[in-house]
Coordinates of C-alpha atoms and ligand atoms in Angstrom, one line a residue:
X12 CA 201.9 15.9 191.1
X13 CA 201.2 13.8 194.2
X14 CA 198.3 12.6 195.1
X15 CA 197.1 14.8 198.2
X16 CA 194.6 12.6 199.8
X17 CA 195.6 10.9 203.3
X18 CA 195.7 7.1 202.7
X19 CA 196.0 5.0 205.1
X20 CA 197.8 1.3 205.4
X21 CA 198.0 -1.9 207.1
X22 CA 201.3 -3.7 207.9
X23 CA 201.5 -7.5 207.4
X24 CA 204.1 -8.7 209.8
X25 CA 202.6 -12.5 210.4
X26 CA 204.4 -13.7 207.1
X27 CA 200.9 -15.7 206.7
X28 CA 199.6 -15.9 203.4
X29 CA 196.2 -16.0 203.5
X30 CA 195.7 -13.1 206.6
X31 CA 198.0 -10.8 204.7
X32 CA 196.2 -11.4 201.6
X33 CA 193.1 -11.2 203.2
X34 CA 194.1 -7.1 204.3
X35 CA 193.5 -6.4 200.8
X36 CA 190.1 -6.7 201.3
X37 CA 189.8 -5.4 205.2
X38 CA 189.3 -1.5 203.5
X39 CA 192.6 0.4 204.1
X40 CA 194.2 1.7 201.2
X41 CA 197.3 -0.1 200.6
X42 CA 199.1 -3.1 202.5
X43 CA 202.8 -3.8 203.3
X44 CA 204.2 -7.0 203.8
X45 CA 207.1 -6.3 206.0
X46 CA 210.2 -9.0 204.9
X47 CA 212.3 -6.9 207.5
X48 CA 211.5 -6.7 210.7
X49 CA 208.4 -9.0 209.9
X50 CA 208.2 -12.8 208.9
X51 CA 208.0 -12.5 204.8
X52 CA 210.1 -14.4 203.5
X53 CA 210.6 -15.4 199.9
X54 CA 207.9 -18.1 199.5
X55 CA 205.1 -15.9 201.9
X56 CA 205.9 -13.0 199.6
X57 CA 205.0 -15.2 196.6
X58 CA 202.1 -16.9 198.2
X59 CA 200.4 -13.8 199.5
X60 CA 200.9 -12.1 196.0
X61 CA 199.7 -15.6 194.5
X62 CA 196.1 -15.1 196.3
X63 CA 194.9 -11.6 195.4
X64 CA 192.2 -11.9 193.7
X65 CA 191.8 -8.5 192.3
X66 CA 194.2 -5.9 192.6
X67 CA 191.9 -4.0 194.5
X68 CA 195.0 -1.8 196.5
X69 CA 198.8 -1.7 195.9
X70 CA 200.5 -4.2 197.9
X71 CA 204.0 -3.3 198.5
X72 CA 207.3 -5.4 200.6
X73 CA 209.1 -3.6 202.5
X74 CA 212.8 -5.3 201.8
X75 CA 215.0 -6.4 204.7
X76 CA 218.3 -3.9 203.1
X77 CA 218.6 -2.1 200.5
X78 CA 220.1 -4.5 198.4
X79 CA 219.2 -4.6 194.4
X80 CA 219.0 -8.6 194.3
X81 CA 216.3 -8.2 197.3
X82 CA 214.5 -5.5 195.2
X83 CA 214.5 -7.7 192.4
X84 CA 213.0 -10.7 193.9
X85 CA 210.0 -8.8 195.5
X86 CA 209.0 -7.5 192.4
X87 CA 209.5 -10.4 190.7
X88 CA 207.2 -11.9 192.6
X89 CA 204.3 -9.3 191.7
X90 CA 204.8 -7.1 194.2
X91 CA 203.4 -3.2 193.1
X92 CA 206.2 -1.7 194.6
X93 CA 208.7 -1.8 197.5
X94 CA 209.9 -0.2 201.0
X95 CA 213.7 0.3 201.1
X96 CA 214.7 0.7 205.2
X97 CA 217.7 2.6 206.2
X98 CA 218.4 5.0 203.3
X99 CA 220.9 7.6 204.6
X100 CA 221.9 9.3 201.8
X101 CA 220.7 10.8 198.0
X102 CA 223.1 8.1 196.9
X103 CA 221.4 5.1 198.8
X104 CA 218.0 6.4 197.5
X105 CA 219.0 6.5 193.6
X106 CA 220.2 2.8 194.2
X107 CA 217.3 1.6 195.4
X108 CA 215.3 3.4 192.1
X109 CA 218.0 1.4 190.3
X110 CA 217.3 -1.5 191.5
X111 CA 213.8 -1.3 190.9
X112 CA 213.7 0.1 187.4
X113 CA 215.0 -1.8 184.3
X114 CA 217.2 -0.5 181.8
X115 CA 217.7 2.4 180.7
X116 CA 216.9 3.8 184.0
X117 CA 218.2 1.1 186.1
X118 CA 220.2 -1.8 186.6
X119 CA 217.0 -4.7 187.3
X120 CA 217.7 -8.0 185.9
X121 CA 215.1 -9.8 183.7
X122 CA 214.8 -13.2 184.2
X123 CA 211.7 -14.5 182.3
X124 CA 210.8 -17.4 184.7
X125 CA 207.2 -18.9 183.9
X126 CA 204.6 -16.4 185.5
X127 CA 207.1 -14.1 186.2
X128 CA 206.9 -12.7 182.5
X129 CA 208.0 -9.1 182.3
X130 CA 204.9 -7.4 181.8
X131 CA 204.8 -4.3 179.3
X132 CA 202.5 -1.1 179.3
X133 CA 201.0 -0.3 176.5
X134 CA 203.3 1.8 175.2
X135 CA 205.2 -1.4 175.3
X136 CA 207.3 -0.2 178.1
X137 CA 207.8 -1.7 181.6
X138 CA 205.3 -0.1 184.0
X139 CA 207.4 1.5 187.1
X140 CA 207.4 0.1 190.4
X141 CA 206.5 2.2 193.4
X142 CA 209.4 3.1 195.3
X143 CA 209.6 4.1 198.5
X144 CA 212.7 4.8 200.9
X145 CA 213.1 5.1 204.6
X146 CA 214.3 8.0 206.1
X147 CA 215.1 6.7 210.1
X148 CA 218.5 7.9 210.7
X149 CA 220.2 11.0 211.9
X150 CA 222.1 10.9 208.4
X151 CA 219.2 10.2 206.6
X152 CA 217.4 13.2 208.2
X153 CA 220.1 15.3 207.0
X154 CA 220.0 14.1 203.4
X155 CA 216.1 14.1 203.4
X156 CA 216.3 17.4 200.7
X157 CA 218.1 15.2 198.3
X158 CA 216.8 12.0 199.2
X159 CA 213.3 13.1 198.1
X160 CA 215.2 14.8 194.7
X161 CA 215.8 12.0 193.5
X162 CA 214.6 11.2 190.2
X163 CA 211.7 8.4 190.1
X164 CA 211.3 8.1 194.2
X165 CA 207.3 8.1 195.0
X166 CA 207.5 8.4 198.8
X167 CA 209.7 9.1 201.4
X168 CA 208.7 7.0 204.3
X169 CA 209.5 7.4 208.3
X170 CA 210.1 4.9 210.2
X171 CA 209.7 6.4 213.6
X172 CA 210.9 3.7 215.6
X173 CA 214.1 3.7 214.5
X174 CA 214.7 7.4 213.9
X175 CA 213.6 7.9 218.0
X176 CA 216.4 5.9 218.6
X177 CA 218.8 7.3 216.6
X178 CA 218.1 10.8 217.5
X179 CA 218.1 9.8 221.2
X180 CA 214.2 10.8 221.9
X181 CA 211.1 8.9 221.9
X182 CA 208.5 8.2 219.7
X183 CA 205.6 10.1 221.0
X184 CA 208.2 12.9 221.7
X185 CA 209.1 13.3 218.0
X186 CA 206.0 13.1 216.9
X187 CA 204.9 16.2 219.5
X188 CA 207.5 18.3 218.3
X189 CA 205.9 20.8 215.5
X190 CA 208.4 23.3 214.9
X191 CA 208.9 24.1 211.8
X192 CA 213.3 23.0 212.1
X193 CA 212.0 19.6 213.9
X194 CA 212.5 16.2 212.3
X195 CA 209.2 15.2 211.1
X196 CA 208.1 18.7 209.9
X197 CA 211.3 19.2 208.0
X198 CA 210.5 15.8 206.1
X199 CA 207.2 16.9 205.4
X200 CA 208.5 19.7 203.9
X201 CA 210.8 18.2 201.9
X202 CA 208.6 16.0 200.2
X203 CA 206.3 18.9 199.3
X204 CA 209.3 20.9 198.0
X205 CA 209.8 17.7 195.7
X206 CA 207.0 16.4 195.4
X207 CA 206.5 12.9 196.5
X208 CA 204.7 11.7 199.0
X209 CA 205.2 11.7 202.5
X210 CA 204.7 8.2 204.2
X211 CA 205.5 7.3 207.8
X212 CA 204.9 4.1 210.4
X213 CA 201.6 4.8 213.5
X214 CA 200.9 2.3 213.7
X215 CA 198.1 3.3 216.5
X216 CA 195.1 5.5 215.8
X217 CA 196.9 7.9 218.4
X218 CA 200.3 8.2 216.3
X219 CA 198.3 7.8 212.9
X220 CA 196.1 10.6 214.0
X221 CA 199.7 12.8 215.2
X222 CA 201.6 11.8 211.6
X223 CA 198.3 12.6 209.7
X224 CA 198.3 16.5 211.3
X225 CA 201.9 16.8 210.3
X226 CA 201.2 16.5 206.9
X227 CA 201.5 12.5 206.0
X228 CA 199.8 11.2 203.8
X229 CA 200.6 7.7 203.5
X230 CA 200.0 6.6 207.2
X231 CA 200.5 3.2 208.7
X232 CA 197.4 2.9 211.3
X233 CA 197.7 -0.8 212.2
X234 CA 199.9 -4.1 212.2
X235 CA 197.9 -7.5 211.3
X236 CA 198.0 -8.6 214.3
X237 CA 196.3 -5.5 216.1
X238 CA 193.3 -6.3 213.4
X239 CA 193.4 -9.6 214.3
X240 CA 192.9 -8.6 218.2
X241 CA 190.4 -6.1 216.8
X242 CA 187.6 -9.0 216.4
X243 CA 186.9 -9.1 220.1
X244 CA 185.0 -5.6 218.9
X245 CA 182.7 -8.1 216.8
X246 CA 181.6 -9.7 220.2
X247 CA 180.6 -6.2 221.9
X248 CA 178.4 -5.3 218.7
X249 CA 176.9 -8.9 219.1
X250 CA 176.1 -7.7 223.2
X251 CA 175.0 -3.8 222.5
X252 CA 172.1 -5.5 220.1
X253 CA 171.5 -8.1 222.6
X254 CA 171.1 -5.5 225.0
Ligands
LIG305 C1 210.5 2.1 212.3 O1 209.7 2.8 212.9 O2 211.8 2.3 212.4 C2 210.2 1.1 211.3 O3 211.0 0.7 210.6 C3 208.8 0.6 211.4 O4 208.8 -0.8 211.2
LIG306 MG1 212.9 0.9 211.1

């Protein structure tokens, strides 16, 4: 059973430690550190995991490819979970659970590095990852059914962006379409049907507020950078007391 309430995240593209670690704290409900399209490389991934302080929301890295050596490193480093782009088929999703989950499930490789110490639940298993996969291709859009099937998947996430282009519309035009046949509602639908969450990229109150009516529930709403710009609103609260 999924959790049902809309949470929504920030996306760390700055690949600075100390401002991506700092979002943990900013009250959204869960952060991405974007090693993609975003500046996270190996060593920001590890620094920014290296300064929470508490893990007071799940910070997950969205991988540059689906690739299980990628997968491995960012959990390796701590991460709670990653964000696989480009998945376009049921076979491309169970990979990516693959690479995140050790044996039995899984094909992850263990290699107890100091601090990177596998860590074991109680029942002396390995906890499981969160894993999420992108659906943001015309191919991926017809696999969604199976993609969200898959056994162990969390969320399937849209990255609208990409699947505009692919699909030859625009952004705010895919999100406006609500039939029940269009792209976004059949994803939503297929995640209910099997049950995971349903996760897409605003990231703009507007587009948040669009994704979050057709049934999202894991919701980008801003990049670091637009929170950064944000603190200009700090200035006007400063004038309206002035006032
Ligand atoms: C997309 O919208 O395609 C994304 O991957 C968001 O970064
Ligand atoms: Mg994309």
């Amino acid at each position: 059973m999924t959790d049902p309430a809309v949470r929504f995240g920030a996306w760390a593209t700055l690949g600075e430690p100390r401002t991506a670690a700092a979002l943990e704290t900013s009250g959204l409900d869960w952060v991405v550190l974007d090693a993609q399209h975003g500046h996270f490389d190996d060593r920001a991934v590890r620094d920014t995991l290296a300064l929470r302080r508490e893990r007071r929301v799940p910070l997950l890295v969205r991988v540059r490819a689906n690739d299980p050596g990628l997968i491995g490193r960012a959990l390796d480093a701590g991460a709670d979970g990653v964000i696989v782009p480009l998945v376009d088929s049921a076979a491309d999703a169970e990979a990516a659970v693959a690479a995140a989950s050790y044996p039995p499930r899984g094909v992850r490789s263990w290699g107890p590095l100091p601090g990177l110490e596998r860590t074991d639940g109680a029942d002396g298993r390995p906890p499981r990852p969160f894993v999420a996969v992108m659906v943001e291709t015309a191919q991926g859009l017809d696999a969604v059914a199976g993609i969200a099937a898959v056994d162990g998947l969390d969320m399937v996430f849209v990255g609208p962006f990409d699947l505009s282009l692919r699909l030859g519309t625009t952004v705010d035009a895919l999100l406006a379409d609500l039939r029940p046949e269009a792209p976004l509602p059949r994803i939503v639908a297929a995640c209910r049907d099997a049950g995971v969450l349903a996760g897409a990229f605003g990231p703009s109150v507007e587009r948040a507020t669009a994704l979050t009516r057709l049934g999202f529930t894991r919701v980008v709403v801003a990049l670091d950078t637009d929170l950064l710009a944000g603190g200009a609103a700090l200035a006007d609260r400063v004038r309206e007391r002035l006032a």
